[in-house]
Amino acid sequence: MNPISQYYTATDHFVLVPAIMLALFGCAILLLDTWIIPNPSQRKWLLPVFVLPGLGLTGFALWRQQAFLAASGSAEITAFQGALTVDGFSLFFNWVFLIASLIVALVSYKYLEIEGEHHGEYYGLILLAQSGMFFLATGTDLVTLFIGLELMALCFYILVGFLRTDKRSNEAAMKYLILGAFSSGFLAYGFSLLYGMTGSTKLRDIASTLAMRDAWDPMVFLAMATTAVGLLFKISAVPFHMWAPDAYEGAPTTVTAYLSVASKAASFAFLLRIFMGPLAASRASWEPLLSIVAILTMTVGNLAAISQNNVKRLLAYSSISHAGYMLLGLIAGNPTGIKGVSVYVLVYVFMNLGAFLVVVALRRKDLLGEDVEDLAGLIHRSPGYAILMLVFLLSLAGIPPTAGFLGKYYIFLSLVETGHYLLAVVGTLYVAVAVYYYFRLVRSMFQTDASVTEPLATSLGLRVSLAASAALTLAIGIYPEPFLRLAQSSLTR
Amino acid sequence: MTGVPLSWYLILSALLFALGVAGFLFRRNIITVFMSIELMLNAVNLSFVAFSYQLKQVNGHIFTFFVMVVAAAEAAVGLAIILTVFKNRETLNVDEVNSLKN
C-alpha cells in the first residue's frame, strides 16, 4: 500500500526512460557545461561527454522497449492510465528522431565554430527538443501531446535564433515563434472542444465517443477544423506555410537541417495519431479539406521553389512540397498509405539531412555559401561532395534507384488502391516540376566553372554523417526489404 | 456561477478567441501581436474551465494549468527573442522586420 507506486508504476517508468534520459542529459549540459569544460577551446568535448552518452542511453532504452514488445507478443505497452502508449508506431518514429539528433549533433561542431556561437546550450536544446518529440510520438492523451509539442517548439524557437547577433537569425526566430504560438492557440482551442464534446482527454475515449456523432455535426466540424489548422501549421502545409521559408533561411544551417526533418517527422507522427485516432470517424468531412490542402501544398511548394536563388530557401519550398506528398498517404488512409508515410519519413530524413549537410560544408569563415552560385563548379573543387549532393538531389526528386522513389511509390500506390486517381495524377505531374529545380542545382555543380577556390569546411563528424546518409539513401532504394519491414512495424498502433 | 448556461461561456470564449485572432492579424507591433496570442490561449482556458465545470470533472482544470505554463514559457522565450530583434534593428514593427523574403 505504497501510495506513490499507484501513480508511478514500474511500467510507467519503463515507458518513460527514453524521455528521462533525454531530459536528464539535456539539463545536465545546460547546468554543467561551463563547470566541466571551462575552457571555450575545448568545447569539442561536449559531444563525447554529454551528447553521445545521452543519445546512447536513449537508444538503449528504446531498444529494451522494442525487445520487450517483441518478447511479450503484445501490440502495445500503456502507461500513466493510457496517457502514453509504446507501440510499433511510437518506436519507429523515436528511432527516426534519434538518428536525426545524432547526425545533427555530429555535424554542428565545425559550423558553430565558424559562426562563433559554439555553446553547450545548443546540444542541450537538441536533446530537450527530442524529449518533446518522444511525447509527440508516444503520447495518447491531449495534455501529453500538447506539452510535447510545446516542449519541442520552444526548443526550436531558441535554436532558430541561436545566432544572437545575426539579424536574419533573429528575424527567423521571431517569425517562427509568432506563427508557431498562433497555431498552438488554434490547436488548444480544438482540443478544448474535443474535450468538451467527449468529457475525456484520452484519444481512445474521444475516438469511441466521436464515432457516435455525425461527421458534419457543426461542433465536431469546428473541433476538427481548428485542430487541423494547428497541425497543418506544424507540418508547413499551404496555406499555413509562410513561416517555413523564412525560418529555414534565417536559422543556422544545422538547425535548418534538424528542423526540416525531425520537427516534420514529429509533427507527422502527431498528425497521424490525431487523424487516424479521434478524428478517424469524421473522415467524410476532413478528407476533401485535406485533399485541397495537399494539392495546394504541392503546387505552391514546387512552383515557388523554381525561382529561388538561395539553396536553403529552395530546399525549404521543396520540403513544403514533400509535406504535401506525405499528406496524400494520410488521405488514402489504407495500410499501404500509412506505411507509405512511414517509409517517406524515413527516406526523407536521410536525403534531406544529406542535402543540408552539403550546404553546411559550404559555409566558410568569410563566405555564406547559401546561393545556388556557391555550388558552381563543385565537381572540380570537391568531386566527392558533388557526387553525394547528386545522390541526395536525385532521391529528393524521386528518381530510382534512390530511396526517394520508394517513398513516392508507396504513396501513389495507396492513392490508386483507394481510387484517388486525380490526386495521384496531380502528384505525379509535380514530380516533373521538382526534377527541374533540383537539376538547376546539379547543373550549377557540374557545368559551371568554380568562382571560389577555397576548400569546403569539413570535419570528421560531417564526413561520417554524409557518407552514412548517402549510403542509406542508396541502400533503401536498392535493397528496401529490411526498411520496409521496419515501416510495416509502425502499422501496429 | 449558478444559472449561467454553458453556451454563454462558450460564446464568450469564442468571441475572445476571435478577438485574439483579429488582433494577431491586424496589429503591427510585435508586443501587441504577442498579447493577442495570450488572449487566444486565455479564451481556450475559459472554454476548458466551463466544460470541466459542466462535466463535473477535473481534467479540464488540469489542462488549463498546462496551458498557463505553456503561455508563460512562450512569453519568456518570446520576449527574449523580441529583445534581440529590437537590439539588432531598433524597431518593433512587424512590417519593418523583413530582410528575409523572396
Coordinates of C-alpha atoms in Angstrom, one line a residue, chain A residues 24-218:
Chain A
L24 CA 18.5 14.5 -17.8
F25 CA 21.3 14.9 -20.2
G26 CA 19.8 18.0 -21.8
C27 CA 19.5 19.7 -18.4
A28 CA 23.0 18.4 -17.4
I29 CA 24.5 20.2 -20.4
L30 CA 22.7 23.4 -19.5
L31 CA 23.8 23.3 -15.9
L32 CA 27.3 21.7 -16.0
D33 CA 28.9 22.5 -19.4
T34 CA 31.0 25.5 -18.2
W35 CA 31.8 23.7 -14.9
I36 CA 33.1 20.5 -16.6
I37 CA 34.5 22.2 -19.7
P38 CA 35.6 25.7 -18.5
N39 CA 37.9 26.4 -21.5
P40 CA 36.0 27.5 -24.6
S41 CA 38.6 26.0 -26.8
Q42 CA 37.7 22.5 -25.5
R43 CA 34.0 22.7 -26.5
K44 CA 34.6 19.8 -28.8
W45 CA 34.5 17.5 -25.8
L46 CA 30.8 18.4 -25.2
L47 CA 29.9 15.8 -27.8
P48 CA 31.6 12.7 -26.3
V49 CA 31.0 13.8 -22.7
F50 CA 27.3 14.7 -22.8
V51 CA 25.5 14.2 -26.1
L52 CA 26.7 10.8 -27.2
P53 CA 26.1 9.1 -23.8
G54 CA 22.7 10.8 -23.6
L55 CA 21.6 9.6 -27.1
G56 CA 23.2 6.2 -26.5
L57 CA 21.2 5.6 -23.3
T58 CA 18.1 6.8 -25.0
G59 CA 18.7 4.3 -27.8
F60 CA 19.3 1.6 -25.3
A61 CA 16.0 2.3 -23.5
L62 CA 14.2 2.3 -26.9
W63 CA 15.9 -1.0 -27.8
R64 CA 14.7 -2.5 -24.5
Q65 CA 11.2 -1.4 -25.1
Q66 CA 11.4 -2.9 -28.6
A67 CA 12.7 -6.2 -27.2
F68 CA 10.0 -6.2 -24.6
L69 CA 7.3 -5.8 -27.1
A70 CA 8.7 -8.5 -29.4
A71 CA 9.1 -10.9 -26.4
S72 CA 5.7 -10.4 -24.9
G73 CA 3.9 -10.6 -28.2
S74 CA 1.6 -7.8 -27.2
A75 CA 1.0 -4.9 -29.5
E76 CA 1.5 -2.1 -27.0
I77 CA 2.5 -1.1 -23.5
T78 CA 0.3 1.6 -22.0
A79 CA 1.5 3.7 -19.1
F80 CA 0.1 6.5 -16.9
Q81 CA -3.5 5.3 -17.3
G82 CA -3.3 5.5 -21.0
A83 CA -1.5 8.8 -21.4
L84 CA 1.5 7.2 -23.0
T85 CA 1.5 4.2 -25.4
V86 CA 4.6 2.4 -26.6
D87 CA 3.8 0.6 -29.9
G88 CA 5.4 -0.1 -33.2
F89 CA 4.4 3.3 -34.4
S90 CA 5.9 5.3 -31.5
L91 CA 9.1 3.2 -31.6
F92 CA 9.5 3.7 -35.3
F93 CA 9.3 7.4 -35.0
N94 CA 11.5 7.6 -31.9
W95 CA 14.3 5.8 -33.9
V96 CA 13.9 8.4 -36.6
F97 CA 14.2 11.2 -34.1
L98 CA 17.3 9.6 -32.6
I99 CA 19.0 9.3 -35.9
A100 CA 18.2 12.9 -36.8
S101 CA 19.5 14.2 -33.5
L102 CA 22.7 12.1 -33.7
I103 CA 23.6 13.3 -37.2
V104 CA 22.8 16.9 -36.4
A105 CA 24.9 16.8 -33.2
L106 CA 27.8 15.2 -35.1
V107 CA 28.0 17.9 -37.8
S108 CA 27.3 21.0 -35.7
Y109 CA 30.8 21.5 -34.2
K110 CA 32.7 23.0 -37.1
Y111 CA 29.7 25.0 -38.3
L112 CA 29.1 26.7 -34.9
E113 CA 32.8 27.4 -34.5
I114 CA 32.8 29.3 -37.8
E115 CA 29.7 31.2 -36.7
G116 CA 31.4 31.9 -33.4
E117 CA 28.4 30.6 -31.4
H118 CA 29.5 27.2 -30.1
H119 CA 27.8 26.8 -26.8
G120 CA 26.7 23.9 -24.7
E121 CA 23.1 25.1 -24.7
Y122 CA 22.9 24.2 -28.4
Y123 CA 23.2 20.5 -27.6
G124 CA 21.0 20.8 -24.5
L125 CA 18.2 22.2 -26.6
I126 CA 18.6 19.5 -29.2
L127 CA 18.2 16.8 -26.5
L128 CA 15.2 18.6 -24.9
A129 CA 13.6 19.1 -28.3
Q130 CA 13.9 15.4 -28.8
S131 CA 12.3 14.6 -25.5
G132 CA 9.3 16.7 -26.7
M133 CA 9.3 14.6 -29.9
F134 CA 9.2 11.5 -27.8
F135 CA 5.9 12.7 -26.2
L136 CA 4.5 13.5 -29.6
A137 CA 5.1 10.0 -31.0
T138 CA 4.2 8.2 -27.7
G139 CA 1.5 10.4 -26.2
T140 CA -2.1 9.2 -26.5
D141 CA -3.6 12.0 -24.3
L142 CA -4.4 15.5 -25.4
V143 CA -2.5 17.0 -22.4
T144 CA 0.7 14.9 -23.1
L145 CA 0.6 15.7 -26.8
F146 CA 0.1 19.4 -26.2
I147 CA 3.0 19.6 -23.7
G148 CA 5.2 17.5 -26.0
L149 CA 4.5 19.8 -29.0
E150 CA 5.3 22.9 -26.9
L151 CA 8.4 21.5 -25.5
M152 CA 9.7 20.7 -29.0
A153 CA 8.6 24.0 -30.4
L154 CA 10.1 26.2 -27.6
C155 CA 13.4 24.5 -28.1
F156 CA 13.2 25.1 -31.8
Y157 CA 12.3 28.8 -31.4
I158 CA 15.6 29.3 -29.4
L159 CA 17.6 27.1 -31.8
V160 CA 16.4 29.1 -34.8
G161 CA 17.5 32.3 -33.2
F162 CA 20.7 30.8 -31.9
L163 CA 23.0 33.3 -33.8
R164 CA 22.1 36.2 -31.4
T165 CA 24.0 38.9 -33.3
D166 CA 22.8 37.9 -36.8
K167 CA 19.8 39.9 -38.0
R168 CA 18.4 37.1 -40.2
S169 CA 18.6 34.6 -37.4
N170 CA 16.7 36.9 -35.0
E171 CA 14.1 37.6 -37.6
A172 CA 13.6 34.0 -38.5
A173 CA 13.2 33.1 -34.8
M174 CA 10.6 35.9 -34.3
K175 CA 8.5 34.9 -37.3
Y176 CA 8.6 31.2 -36.3
L177 CA 7.7 32.0 -32.7
I178 CA 4.8 34.3 -33.5
L179 CA 3.3 32.0 -36.1
G180 CA 4.0 28.9 -34.0
A181 CA 2.4 30.3 -30.9
F182 CA -0.6 31.4 -33.1
S183 CA -1.1 27.9 -34.4
S184 CA -0.7 26.4 -30.9
G185 CA -3.6 28.6 -29.9
F186 CA -5.8 27.1 -32.6
L187 CA -4.7 23.6 -31.6
A188 CA -5.5 24.2 -28.0
Y189 CA -8.9 25.6 -28.9
G190 CA -9.6 22.5 -31.0
F191 CA -8.5 20.3 -28.1
S192 CA -10.9 22.2 -25.7
L193 CA -13.8 21.4 -28.0
L194 CA -12.8 17.8 -28.3
Y195 CA -12.6 17.5 -24.5
G196 CA -15.9 19.3 -24.1
M197 CA -17.8 17.1 -26.5
T198 CA -16.4 13.8 -25.1
G199 CA -15.6 14.5 -21.5
S200 CA -12.2 12.9 -21.8
T201 CA -8.7 13.8 -22.8
K202 CA -7.7 10.2 -23.8
L203 CA -7.5 9.7 -27.5
R204 CA -9.1 6.3 -27.3
D205 CA -12.2 7.5 -25.4
I206 CA -12.5 10.6 -27.6
A207 CA -12.5 8.3 -30.7
S208 CA -15.2 6.0 -29.3
T209 CA -17.4 8.9 -28.3
L210 CA -16.9 10.8 -31.6
A211 CA -17.7 7.7 -33.6
M212 CA -21.3 8.0 -32.5
R213 CA -21.6 11.6 -33.8
D214 CA -22.2 12.7 -37.4
A215 CA -19.0 13.9 -39.2
W216 CA -20.9 17.1 -40.3
D217 CA -22.1 17.9 -36.8
P218 CA -21.1 21.6 -36.5

